[in-house]
Structure formats: C-alpha cells, structure tokens
mmCIF file of the C-alpha atoms, coordinates in Angstrom:
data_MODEL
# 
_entry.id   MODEL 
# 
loop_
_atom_site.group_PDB 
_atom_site.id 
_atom_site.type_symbol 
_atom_site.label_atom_id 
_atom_site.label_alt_id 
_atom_site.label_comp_id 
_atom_site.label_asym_id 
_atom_site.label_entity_id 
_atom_site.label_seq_id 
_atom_site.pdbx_PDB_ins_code 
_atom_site.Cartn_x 
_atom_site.Cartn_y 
_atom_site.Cartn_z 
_atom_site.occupancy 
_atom_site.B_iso_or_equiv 
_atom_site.pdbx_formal_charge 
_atom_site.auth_seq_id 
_atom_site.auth_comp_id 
_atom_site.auth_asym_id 
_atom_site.auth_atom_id 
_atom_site.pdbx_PDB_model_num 
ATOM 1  C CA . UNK A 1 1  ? -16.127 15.021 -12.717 1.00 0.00 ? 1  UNK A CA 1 
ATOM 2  C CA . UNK A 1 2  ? -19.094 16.605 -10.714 1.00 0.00 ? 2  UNK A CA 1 
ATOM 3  C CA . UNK A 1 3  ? -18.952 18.161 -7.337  1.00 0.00 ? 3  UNK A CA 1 
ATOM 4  C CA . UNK A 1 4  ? -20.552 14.856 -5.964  1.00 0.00 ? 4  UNK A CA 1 
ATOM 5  C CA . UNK A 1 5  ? -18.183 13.409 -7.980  1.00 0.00 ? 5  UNK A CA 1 
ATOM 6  C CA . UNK A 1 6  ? -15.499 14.451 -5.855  1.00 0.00 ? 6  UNK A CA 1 
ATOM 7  C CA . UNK A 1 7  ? -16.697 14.251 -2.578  1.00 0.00 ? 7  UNK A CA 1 
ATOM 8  C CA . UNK A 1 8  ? -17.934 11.080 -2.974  1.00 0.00 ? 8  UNK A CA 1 
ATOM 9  C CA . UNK A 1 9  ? -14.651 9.966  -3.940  1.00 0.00 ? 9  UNK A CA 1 
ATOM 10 C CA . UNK A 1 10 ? -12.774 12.358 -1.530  1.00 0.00 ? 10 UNK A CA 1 
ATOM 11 C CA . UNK A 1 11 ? -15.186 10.118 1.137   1.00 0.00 ? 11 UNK A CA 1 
ATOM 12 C CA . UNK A 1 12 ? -13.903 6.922  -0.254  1.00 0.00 ? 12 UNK A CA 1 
ATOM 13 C CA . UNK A 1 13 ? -10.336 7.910  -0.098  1.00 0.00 ? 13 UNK A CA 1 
ATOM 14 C CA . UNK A 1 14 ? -10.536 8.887  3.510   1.00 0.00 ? 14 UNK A CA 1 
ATOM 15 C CA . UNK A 1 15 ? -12.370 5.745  4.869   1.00 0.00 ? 15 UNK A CA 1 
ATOM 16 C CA . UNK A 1 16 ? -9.602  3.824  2.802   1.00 0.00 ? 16 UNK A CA 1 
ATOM 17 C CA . UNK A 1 17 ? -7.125  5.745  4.624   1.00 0.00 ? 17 UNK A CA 1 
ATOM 18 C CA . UNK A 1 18 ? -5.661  6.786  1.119   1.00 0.00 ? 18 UNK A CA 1 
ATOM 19 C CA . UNK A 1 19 ? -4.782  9.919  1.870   1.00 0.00 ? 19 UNK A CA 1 
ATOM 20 C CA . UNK A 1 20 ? -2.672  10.718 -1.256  1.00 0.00 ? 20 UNK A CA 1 
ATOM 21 C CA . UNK A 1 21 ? -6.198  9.790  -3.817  1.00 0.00 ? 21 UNK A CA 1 
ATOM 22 C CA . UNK A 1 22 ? -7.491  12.677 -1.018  1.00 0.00 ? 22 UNK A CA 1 
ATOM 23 C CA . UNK A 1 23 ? -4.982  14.700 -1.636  1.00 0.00 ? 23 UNK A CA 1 
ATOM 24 C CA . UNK A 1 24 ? -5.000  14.649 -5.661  1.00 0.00 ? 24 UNK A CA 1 
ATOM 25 C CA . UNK A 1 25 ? -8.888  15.577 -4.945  1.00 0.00 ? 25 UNK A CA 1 
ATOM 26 C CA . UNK A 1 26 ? -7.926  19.245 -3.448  1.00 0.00 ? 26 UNK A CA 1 
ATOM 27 C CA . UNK A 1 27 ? -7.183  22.478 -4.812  1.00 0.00 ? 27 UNK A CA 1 
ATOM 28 C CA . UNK A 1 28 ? -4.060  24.758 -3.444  1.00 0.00 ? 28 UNK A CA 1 
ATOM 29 C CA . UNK A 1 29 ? -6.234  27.344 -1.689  1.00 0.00 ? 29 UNK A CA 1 
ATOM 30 C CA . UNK A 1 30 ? -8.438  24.638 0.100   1.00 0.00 ? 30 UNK A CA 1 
ATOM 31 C CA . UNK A 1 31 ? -9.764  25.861 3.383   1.00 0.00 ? 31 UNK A CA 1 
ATOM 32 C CA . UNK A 1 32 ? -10.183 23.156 5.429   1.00 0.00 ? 32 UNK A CA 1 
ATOM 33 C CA . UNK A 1 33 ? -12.480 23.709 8.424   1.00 0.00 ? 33 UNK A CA 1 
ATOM 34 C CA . UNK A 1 34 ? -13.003 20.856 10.638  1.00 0.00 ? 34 UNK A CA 1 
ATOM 35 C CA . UNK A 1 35 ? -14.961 21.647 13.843  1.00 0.00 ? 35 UNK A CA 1 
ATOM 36 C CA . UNK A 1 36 ? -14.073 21.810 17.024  1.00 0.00 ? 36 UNK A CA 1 
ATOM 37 C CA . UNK A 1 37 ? -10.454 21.454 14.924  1.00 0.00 ? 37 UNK A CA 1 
ATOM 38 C CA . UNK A 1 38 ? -8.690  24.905 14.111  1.00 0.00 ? 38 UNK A CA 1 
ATOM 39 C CA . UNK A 1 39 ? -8.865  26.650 10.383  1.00 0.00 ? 39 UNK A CA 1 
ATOM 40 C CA . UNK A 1 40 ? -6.209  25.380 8.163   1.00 0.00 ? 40 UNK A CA 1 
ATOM 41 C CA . UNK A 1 41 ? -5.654  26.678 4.540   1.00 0.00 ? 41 UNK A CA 1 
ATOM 42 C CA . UNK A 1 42 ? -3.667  25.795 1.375   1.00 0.00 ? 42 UNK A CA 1 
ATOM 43 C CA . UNK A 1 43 ? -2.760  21.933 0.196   1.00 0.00 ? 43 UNK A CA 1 
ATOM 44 C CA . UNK A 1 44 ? 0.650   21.881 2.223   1.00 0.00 ? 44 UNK A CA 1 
ATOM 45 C CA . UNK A 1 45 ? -0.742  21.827 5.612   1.00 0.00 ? 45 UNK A CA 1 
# 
C-alpha cells in the first residue's frame, strides 16, 4: 500500500466514523498533531 494509499483510506475511515479501520492504519510511535489541539504521541492515546 502507498502513502496515498493510506491516507486516503485513513480519510475514509474517519468520515465513516470507523475509528478502529483508523486505527489499524497507524504505527506505535505516531505523532499526532492536530492544531489548535495539543501534541499527542504513540497509538494508545
């Protein structure tokens, strides 16, 4: 699977509110940075 690949279907997984096909999509050091939201790092959070 390509980078596009995944985001597209990390994209379709969030505007189908499936949030565990999201979750398969990410890695366990993901650094998740969602402006104006705070920093959040690793899978678990």
């Amino acid at each position: 699977m390509s980078n596009s690949d995944i985001v597209m279907s990390f994209i379709d997984a969030w505007n189908n509110m499936d949030w565990d096909a999201a979750a398969d999509l990410l890695t366990d050091d993901i650094v998740w940075d969602n402006v104006p939201m705070a920093t959040m790092e690793g899978k678990a959070v």
